[in-house]
Coordinates of N, CA and C in Angstrom, one line a residue:
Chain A
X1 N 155.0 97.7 165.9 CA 154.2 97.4 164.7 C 152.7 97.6 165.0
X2 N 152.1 98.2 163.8 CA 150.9 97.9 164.4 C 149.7 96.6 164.5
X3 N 148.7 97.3 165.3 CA 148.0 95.9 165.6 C 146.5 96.0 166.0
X4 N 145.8 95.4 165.2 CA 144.2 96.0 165.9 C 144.0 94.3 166.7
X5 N 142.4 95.1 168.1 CA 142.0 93.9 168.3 C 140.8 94.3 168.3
X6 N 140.1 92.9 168.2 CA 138.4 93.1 168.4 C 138.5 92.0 169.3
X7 N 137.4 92.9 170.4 CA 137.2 92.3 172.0 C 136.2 91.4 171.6
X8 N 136.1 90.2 172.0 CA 135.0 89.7 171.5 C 134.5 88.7 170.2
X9 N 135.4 87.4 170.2 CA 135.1 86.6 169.3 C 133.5 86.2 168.7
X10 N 132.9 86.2 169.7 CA 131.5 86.3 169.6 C 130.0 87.0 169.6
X11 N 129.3 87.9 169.3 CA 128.2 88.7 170.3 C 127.0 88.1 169.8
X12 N 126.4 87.8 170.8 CA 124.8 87.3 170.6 C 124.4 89.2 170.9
X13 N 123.2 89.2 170.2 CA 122.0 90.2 170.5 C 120.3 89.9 170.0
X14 N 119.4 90.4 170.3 CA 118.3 89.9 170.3 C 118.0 91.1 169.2
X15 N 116.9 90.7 168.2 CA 116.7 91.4 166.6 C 115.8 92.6 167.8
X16 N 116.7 93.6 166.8 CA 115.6 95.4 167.6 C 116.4 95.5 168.6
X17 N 117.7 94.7 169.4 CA 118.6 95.1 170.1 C 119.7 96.3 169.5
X18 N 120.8 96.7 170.2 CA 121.6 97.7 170.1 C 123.0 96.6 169.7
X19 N 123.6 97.1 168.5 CA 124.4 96.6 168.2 C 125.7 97.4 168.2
X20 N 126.5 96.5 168.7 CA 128.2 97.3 169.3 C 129.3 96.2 169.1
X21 N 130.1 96.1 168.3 CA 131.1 95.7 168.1 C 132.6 96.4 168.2
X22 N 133.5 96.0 169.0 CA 134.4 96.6 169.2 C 135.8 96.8 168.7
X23 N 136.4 97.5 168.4 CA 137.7 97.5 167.8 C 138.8 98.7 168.4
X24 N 140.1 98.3 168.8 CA 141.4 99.0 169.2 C 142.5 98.7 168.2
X25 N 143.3 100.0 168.0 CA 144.2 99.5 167.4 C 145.5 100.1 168.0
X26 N 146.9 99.9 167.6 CA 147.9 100.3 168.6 C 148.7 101.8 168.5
X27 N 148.3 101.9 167.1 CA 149.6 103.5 166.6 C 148.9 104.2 166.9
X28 N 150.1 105.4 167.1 CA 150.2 106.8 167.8 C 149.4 107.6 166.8
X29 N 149.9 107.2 165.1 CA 149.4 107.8 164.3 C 148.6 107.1 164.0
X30 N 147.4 108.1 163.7 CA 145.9 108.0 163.4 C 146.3 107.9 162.0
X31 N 145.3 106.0 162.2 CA 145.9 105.3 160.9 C 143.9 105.8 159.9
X32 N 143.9 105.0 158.7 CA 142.7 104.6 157.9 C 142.1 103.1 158.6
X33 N 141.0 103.3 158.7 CA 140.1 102.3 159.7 C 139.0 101.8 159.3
X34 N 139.0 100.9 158.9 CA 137.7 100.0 158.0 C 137.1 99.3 158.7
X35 N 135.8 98.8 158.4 CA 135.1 97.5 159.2 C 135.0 96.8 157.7
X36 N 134.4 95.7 157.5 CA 134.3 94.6 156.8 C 133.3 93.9 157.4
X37 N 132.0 93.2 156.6 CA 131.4 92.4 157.0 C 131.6 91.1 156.0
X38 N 131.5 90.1 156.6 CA 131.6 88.5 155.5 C 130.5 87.8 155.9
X39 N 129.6 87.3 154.7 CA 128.6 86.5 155.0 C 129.0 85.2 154.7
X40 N 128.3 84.4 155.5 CA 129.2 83.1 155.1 C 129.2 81.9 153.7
X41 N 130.5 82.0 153.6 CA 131.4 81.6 152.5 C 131.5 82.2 151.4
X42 N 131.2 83.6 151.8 CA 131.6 84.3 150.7 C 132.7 85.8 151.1
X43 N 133.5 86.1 149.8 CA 133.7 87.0 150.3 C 133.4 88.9 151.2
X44 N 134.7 89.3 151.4 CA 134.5 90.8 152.8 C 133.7 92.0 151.9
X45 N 133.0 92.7 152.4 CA 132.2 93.6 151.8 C 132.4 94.6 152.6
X46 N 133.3 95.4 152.1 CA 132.9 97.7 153.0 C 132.1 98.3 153.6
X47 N 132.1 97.9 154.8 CA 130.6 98.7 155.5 C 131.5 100.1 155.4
X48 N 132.2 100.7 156.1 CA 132.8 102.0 155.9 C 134.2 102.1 156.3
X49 N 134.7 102.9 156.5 CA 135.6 103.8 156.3 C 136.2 105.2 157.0
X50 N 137.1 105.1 158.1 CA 137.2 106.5 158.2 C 139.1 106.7 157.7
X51 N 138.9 107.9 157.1 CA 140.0 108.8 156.6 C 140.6 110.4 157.0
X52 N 140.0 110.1 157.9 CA 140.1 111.4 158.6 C 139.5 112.7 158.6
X53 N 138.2 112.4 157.8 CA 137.4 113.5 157.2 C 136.3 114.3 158.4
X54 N 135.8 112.6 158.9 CA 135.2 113.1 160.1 C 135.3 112.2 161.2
X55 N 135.2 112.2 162.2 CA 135.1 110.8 163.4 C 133.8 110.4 163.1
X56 N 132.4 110.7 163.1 CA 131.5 109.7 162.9 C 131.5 109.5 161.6
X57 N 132.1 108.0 161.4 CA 131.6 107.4 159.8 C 130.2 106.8 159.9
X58 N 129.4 107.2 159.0 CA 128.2 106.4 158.8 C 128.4 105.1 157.1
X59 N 127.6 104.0 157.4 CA 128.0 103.5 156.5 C 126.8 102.5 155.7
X60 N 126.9 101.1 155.0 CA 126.0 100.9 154.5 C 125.1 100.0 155.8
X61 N 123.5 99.9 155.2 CA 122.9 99.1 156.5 C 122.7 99.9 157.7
X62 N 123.1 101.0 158.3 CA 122.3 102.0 158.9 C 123.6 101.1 160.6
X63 N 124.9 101.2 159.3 CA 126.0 101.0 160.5 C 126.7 102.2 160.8
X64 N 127.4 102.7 161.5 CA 128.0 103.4 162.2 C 129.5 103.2 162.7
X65 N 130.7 104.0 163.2 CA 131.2 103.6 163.6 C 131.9 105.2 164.0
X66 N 132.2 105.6 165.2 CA 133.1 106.6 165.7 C 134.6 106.2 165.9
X67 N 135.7 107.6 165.4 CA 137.1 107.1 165.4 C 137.4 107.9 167.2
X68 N 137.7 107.1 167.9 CA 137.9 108.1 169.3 C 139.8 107.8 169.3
X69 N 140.4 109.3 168.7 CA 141.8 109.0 169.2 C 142.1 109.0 170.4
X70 N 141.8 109.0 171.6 CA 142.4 109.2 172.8 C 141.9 107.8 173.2
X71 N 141.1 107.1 172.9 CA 141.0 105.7 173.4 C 141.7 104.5 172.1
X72 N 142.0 105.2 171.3 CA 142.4 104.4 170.3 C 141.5 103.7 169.6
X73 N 140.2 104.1 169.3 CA 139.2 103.2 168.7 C 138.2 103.0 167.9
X74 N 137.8 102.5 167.0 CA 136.9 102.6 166.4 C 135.9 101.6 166.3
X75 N 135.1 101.5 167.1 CA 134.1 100.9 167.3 C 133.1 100.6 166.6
X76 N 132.2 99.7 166.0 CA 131.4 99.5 165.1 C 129.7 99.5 165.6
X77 N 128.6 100.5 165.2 CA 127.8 100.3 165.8 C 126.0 100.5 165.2
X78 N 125.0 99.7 165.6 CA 123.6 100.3 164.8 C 122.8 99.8 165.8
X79 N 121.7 100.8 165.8 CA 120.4 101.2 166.3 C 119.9 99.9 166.9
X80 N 119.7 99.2 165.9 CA 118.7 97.9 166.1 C 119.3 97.0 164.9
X81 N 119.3 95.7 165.8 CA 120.0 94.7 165.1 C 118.7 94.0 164.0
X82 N 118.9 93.3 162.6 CA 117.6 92.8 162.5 C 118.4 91.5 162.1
X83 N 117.6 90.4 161.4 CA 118.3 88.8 161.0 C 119.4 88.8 160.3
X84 N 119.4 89.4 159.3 CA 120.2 89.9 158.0 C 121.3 90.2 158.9
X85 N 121.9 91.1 159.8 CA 122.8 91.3 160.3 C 124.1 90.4 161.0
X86 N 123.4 88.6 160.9 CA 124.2 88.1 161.1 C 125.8 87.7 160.2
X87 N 126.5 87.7 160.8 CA 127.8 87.5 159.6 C 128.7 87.1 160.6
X88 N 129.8 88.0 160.0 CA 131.4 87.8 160.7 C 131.6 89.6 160.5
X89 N 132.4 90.1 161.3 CA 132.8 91.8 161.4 C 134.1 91.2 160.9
X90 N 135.0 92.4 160.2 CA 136.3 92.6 160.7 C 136.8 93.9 160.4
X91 N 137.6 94.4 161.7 CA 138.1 95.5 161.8 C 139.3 95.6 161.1
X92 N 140.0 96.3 160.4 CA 140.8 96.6 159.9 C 141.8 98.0 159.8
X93 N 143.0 97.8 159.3 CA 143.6 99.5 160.3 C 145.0 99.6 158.6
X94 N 145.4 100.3 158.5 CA 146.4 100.7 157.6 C 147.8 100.6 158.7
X95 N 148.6 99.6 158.0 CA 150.2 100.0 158.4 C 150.9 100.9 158.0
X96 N 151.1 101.6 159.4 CA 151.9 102.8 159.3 C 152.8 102.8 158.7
X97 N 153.9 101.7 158.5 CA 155.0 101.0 158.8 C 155.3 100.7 157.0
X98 N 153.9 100.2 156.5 CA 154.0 99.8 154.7 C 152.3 100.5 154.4
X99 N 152.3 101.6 154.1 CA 151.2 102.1 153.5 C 150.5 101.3 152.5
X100 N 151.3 100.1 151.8 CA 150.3 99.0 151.1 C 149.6 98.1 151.8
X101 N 149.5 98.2 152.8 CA 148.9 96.8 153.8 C 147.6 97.3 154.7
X102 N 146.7 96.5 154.9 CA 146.2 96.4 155.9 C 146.3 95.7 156.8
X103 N 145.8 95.8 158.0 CA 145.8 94.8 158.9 C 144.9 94.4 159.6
X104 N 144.2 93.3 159.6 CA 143.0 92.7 160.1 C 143.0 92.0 161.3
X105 N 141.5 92.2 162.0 CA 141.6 92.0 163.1 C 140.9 90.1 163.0
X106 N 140.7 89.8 163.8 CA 140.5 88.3 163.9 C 139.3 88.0 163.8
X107 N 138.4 89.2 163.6 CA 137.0 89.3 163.3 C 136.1 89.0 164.7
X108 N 134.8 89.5 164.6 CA 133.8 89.0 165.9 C 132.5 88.6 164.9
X109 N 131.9 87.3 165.5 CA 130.6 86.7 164.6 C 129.8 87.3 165.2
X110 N 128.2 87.8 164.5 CA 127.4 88.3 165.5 C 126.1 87.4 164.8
X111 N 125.7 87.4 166.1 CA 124.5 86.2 165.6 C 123.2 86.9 166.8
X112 N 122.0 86.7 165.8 CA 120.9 88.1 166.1 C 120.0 87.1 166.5
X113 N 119.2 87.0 167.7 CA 118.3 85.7 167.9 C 116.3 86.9 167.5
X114 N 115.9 86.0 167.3 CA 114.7 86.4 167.4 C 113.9 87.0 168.2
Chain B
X1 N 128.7 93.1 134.7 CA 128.4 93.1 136.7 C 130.3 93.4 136.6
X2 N 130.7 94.7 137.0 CA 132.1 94.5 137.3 C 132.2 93.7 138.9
X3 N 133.2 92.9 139.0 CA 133.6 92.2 140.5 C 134.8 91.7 139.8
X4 N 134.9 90.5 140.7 CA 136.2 89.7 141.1 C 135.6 88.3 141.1
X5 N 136.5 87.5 140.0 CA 135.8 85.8 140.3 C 136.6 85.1 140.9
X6 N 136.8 84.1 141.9 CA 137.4 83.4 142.2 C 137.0 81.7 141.3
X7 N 137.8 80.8 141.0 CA 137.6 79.8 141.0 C 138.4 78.8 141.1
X8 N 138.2 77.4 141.5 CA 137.2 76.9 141.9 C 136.7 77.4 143.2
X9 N 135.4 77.2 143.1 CA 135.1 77.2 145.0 C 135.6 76.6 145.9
X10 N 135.4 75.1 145.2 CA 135.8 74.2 146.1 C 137.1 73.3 145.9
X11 N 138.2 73.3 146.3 CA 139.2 72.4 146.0 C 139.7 71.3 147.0
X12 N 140.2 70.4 146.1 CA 140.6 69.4 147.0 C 142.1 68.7 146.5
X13 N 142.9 68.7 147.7 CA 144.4 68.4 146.6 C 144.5 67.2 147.8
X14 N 145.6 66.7 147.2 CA 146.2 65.6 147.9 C 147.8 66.0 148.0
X15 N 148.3 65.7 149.2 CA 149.8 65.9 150.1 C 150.7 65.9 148.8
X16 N 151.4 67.1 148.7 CA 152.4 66.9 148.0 C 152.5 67.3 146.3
X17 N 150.8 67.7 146.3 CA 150.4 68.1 145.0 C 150.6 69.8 144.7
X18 N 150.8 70.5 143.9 CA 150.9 71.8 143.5 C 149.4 71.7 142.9
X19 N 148.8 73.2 144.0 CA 147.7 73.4 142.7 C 147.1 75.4 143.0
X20 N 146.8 75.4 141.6 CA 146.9 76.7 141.4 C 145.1 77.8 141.5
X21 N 144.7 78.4 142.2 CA 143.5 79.3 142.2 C 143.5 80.3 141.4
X22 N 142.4 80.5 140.7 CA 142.4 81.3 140.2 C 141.3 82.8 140.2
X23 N 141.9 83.8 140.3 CA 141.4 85.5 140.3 C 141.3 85.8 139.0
X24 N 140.2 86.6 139.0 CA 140.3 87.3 137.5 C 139.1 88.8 137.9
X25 N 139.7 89.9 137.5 CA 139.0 91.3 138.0 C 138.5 91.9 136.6
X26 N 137.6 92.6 136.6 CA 137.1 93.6 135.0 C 137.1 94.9 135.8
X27 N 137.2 95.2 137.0 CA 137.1 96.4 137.4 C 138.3 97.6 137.2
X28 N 139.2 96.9 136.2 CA 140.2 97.8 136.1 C 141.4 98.4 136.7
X29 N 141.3 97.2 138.0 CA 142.4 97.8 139.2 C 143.5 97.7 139.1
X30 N 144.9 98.6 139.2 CA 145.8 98.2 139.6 C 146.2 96.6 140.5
X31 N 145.8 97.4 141.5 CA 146.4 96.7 142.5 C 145.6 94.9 142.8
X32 N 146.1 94.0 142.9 CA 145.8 93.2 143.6 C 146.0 92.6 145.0
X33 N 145.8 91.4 145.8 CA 145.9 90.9 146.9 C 145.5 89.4 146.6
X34 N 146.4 88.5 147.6 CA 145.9 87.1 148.2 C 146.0 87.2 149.7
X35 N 144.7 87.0 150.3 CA 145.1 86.8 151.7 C 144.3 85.0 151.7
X36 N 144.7 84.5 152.9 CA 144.4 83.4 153.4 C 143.8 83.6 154.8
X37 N 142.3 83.0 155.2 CA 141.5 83.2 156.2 C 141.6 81.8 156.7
X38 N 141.7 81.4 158.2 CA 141.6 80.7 159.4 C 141.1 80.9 159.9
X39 N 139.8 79.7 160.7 CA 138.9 80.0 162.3 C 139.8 81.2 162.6
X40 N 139.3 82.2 163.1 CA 140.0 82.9 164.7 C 141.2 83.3 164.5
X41 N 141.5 83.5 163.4 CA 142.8 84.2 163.0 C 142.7 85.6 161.9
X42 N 141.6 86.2 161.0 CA 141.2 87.0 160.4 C 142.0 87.1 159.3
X43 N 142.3 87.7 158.5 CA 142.7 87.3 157.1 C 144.3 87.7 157.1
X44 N 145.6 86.6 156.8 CA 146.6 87.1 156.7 C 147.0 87.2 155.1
X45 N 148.3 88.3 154.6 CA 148.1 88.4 153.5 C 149.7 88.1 152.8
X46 N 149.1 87.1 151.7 CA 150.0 86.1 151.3 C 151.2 87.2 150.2
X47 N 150.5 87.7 148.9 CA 151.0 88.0 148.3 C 150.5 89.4 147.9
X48 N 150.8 90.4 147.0 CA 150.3 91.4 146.9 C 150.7 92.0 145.3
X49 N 150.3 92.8 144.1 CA 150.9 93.0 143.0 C 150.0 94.7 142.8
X50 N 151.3 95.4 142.5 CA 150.9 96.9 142.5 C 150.5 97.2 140.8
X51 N 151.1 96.3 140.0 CA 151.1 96.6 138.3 C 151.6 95.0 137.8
X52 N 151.1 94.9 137.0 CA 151.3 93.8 135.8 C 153.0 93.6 136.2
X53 N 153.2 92.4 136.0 CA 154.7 92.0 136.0 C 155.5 92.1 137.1
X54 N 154.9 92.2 138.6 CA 155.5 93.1 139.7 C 154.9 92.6 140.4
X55 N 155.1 92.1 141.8 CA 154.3 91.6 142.8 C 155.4 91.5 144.3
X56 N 154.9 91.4 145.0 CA 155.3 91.5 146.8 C 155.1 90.3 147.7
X57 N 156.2 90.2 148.6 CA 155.4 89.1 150.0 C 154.8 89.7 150.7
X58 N 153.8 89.0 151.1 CA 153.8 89.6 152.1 C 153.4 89.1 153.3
X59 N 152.8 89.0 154.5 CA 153.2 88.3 155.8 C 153.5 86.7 155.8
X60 N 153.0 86.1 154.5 CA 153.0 84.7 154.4 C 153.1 83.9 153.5
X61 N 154.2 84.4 152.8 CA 154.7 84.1 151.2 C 155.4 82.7 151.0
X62 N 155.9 82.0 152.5 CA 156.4 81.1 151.9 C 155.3 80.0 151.9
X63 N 155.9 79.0 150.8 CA 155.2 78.0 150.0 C 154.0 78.0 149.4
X64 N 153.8 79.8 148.5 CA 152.8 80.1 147.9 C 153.9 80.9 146.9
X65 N 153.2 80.8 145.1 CA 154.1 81.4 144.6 C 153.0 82.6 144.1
X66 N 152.7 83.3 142.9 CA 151.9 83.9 142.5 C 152.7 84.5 140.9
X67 N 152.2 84.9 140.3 CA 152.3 85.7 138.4 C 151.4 86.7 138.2
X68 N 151.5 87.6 137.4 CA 150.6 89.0 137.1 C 151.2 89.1 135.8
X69 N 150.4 88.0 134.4 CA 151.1 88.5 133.7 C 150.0 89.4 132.6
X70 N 149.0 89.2 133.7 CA 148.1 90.3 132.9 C 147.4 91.3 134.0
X71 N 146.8 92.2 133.7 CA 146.0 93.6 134.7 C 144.9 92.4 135.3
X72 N 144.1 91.8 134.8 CA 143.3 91.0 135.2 C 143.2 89.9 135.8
X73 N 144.8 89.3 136.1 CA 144.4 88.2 136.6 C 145.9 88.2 137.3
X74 N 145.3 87.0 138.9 CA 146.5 86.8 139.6 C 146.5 85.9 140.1
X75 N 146.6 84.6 139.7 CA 146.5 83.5 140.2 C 147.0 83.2 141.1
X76 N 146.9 82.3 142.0 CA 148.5 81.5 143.2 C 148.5 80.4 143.2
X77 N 149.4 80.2 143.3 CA 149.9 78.6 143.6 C 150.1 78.2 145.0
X78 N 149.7 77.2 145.4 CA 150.1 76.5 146.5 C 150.7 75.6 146.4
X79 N 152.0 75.8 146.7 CA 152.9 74.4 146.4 C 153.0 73.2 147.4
X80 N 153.6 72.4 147.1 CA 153.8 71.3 147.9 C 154.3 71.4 149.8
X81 N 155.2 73.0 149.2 CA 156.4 73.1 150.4 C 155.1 74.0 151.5
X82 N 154.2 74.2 151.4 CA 153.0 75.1 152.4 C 152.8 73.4 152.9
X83 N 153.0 73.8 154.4 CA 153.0 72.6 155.8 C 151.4 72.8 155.6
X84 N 150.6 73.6 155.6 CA 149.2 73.4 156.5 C 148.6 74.5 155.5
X85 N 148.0 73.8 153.9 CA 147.1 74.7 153.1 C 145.8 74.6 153.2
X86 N 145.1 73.6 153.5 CA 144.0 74.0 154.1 C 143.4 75.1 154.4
X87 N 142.9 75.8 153.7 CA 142.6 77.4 154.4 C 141.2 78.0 153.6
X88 N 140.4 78.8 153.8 CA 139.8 79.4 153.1 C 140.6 80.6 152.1
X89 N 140.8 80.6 150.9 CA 142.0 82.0 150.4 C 140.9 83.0 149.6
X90 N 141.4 84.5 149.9 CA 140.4 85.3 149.5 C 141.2 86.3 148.5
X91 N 140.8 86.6 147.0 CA 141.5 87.8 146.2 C 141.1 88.7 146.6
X92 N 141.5 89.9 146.5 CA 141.1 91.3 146.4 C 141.5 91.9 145.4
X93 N 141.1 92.8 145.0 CA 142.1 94.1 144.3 C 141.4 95.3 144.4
X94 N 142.0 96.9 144.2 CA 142.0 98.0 144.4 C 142.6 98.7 143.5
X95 N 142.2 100.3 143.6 CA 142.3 101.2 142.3 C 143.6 101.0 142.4
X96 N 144.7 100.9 143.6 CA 146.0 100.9 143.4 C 146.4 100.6 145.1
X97 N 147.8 100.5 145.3 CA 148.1 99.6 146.4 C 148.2 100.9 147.0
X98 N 147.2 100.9 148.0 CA 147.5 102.1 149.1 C 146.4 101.9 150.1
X99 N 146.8 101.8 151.5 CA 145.9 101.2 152.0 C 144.5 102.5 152.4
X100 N 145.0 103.3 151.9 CA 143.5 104.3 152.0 C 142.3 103.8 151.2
X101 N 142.6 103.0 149.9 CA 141.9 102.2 149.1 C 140.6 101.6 149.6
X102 N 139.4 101.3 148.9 CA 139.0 99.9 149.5 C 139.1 98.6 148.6
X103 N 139.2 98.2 149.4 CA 139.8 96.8 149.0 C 138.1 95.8 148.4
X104 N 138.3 95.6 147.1 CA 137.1 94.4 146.8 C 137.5 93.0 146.6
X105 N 136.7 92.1 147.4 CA 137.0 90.8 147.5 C 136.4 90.0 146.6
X106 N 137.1 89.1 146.5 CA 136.3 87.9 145.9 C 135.5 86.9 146.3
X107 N 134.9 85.8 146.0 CA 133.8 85.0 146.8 C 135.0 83.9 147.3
X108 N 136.2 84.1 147.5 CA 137.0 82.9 147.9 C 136.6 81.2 147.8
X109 N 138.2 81.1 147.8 CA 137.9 79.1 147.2 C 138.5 78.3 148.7
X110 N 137.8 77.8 148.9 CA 138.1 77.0 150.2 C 139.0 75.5 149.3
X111 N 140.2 75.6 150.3 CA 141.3 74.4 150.0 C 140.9 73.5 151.0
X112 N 141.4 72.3 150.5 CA 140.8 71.2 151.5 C 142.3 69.9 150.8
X113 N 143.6 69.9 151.9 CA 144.5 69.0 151.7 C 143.7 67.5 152.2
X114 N 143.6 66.1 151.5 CA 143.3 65.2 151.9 C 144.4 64.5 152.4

């Protein structure tokens, strides 16, 4: 079955730091791969998307994310972190298995110090 | 403003009570979703409906019911027989059930069993 993880329940970074959030997922087949950001107590919002169009997705907020098949991953990433960037991530991957599903990762909180 | 309403925000039931959330979308989607979010667990997804009159389990259907008896709305129930409802629960819906879709959320209703 498949199964994404994100390494990393938590990432501190300091604002104008390099921001990197991680995500693996387990199929052979190169699934559809989202991130999600949630601000708190509200609902998940689309940072991007890859569908196989290209490996670097660029997305909203001046996020990033590369699809690397041979490591299995899609990693979430931007330049310089600023306040506003704090939330919750979650990585997300398409079941191969039920093309109606997603599957969510357990999310990583990133919290940006001054 | 097309979105997704959730209401109430805030609920509060007592042991043994049935009580029902409610979703309502103007964006014209097919498809809907209920997932339920936990600390450190990322979003699991309760129920799912591809078209009016038609709906799915999905990883965690029991002691939640759900109706679609219109395009716009998909309530759930949490019944009595859910051990542990307490949970943050989040709607979505999409142009149609396919996980290449993006999925738009709602501002979720935090449950709270006394």
């Amino acid at each position: 079955a498949q199964s994404v993880t994100q390494l990393g329940s938590h990432v501190s970074v300091s604002e104008g730091a390099l921001v990197l959030l991680r995500c693996n997922y387990s199929s052979s087949v190169p699934p559809y791969l989202f991130w999600y950001v949630q601000y708190p107590n509200q609902g998940l919002q689309l940072l991007l998307k890859y569908t196989s169009a290209a490996t670097l997705v660029k997305g909203i907020n001046d996020f990033e994310a590369e699809f690397k098949k041979s490591e299995t991953s899609f990693h979430l990433t931007k330049p310089s972190a600023h306040m506003s960037d704090a939330a919750e991530y979650f990585c997300a991957v398409s079941d191969p298995g039920n093309t109606d599903k997603l599957i969510f990762g357990t999310g990583t909180r990133l919290q940006v110090f001054p | 403003d097309g979105g997704i309403t959730q209401s109430p925000k805030y609920l509060f039931r007592k042991e043994g009570q049935n009580v029902t959330l409610s979703c309502e979308q103007n964006l014209n989607h097919d498809a809907m979703y209920w997932y339920r979010q936990d600390p450190g667990q990322g979003l699991r997804l309760i129920y799912y409906s591809q078209i009016v009159n038609d709906f799915q389990k999905g990883d965690i259907a029991e002691g939640y019911s759900v109706s679609r008896e219109k395009k716009e709305s998909f309530p759930l129930t949490v019944t009595s027989a859910q051990k542990n409802p307490t949970a943050f629960y989040l709607c979505a819906s999409s142009i149609s059930v396919n996980s290449y879709n993006e999925q738009f959320f709602g501002p979720g209703t935090r449950l709270t069993v006394l």
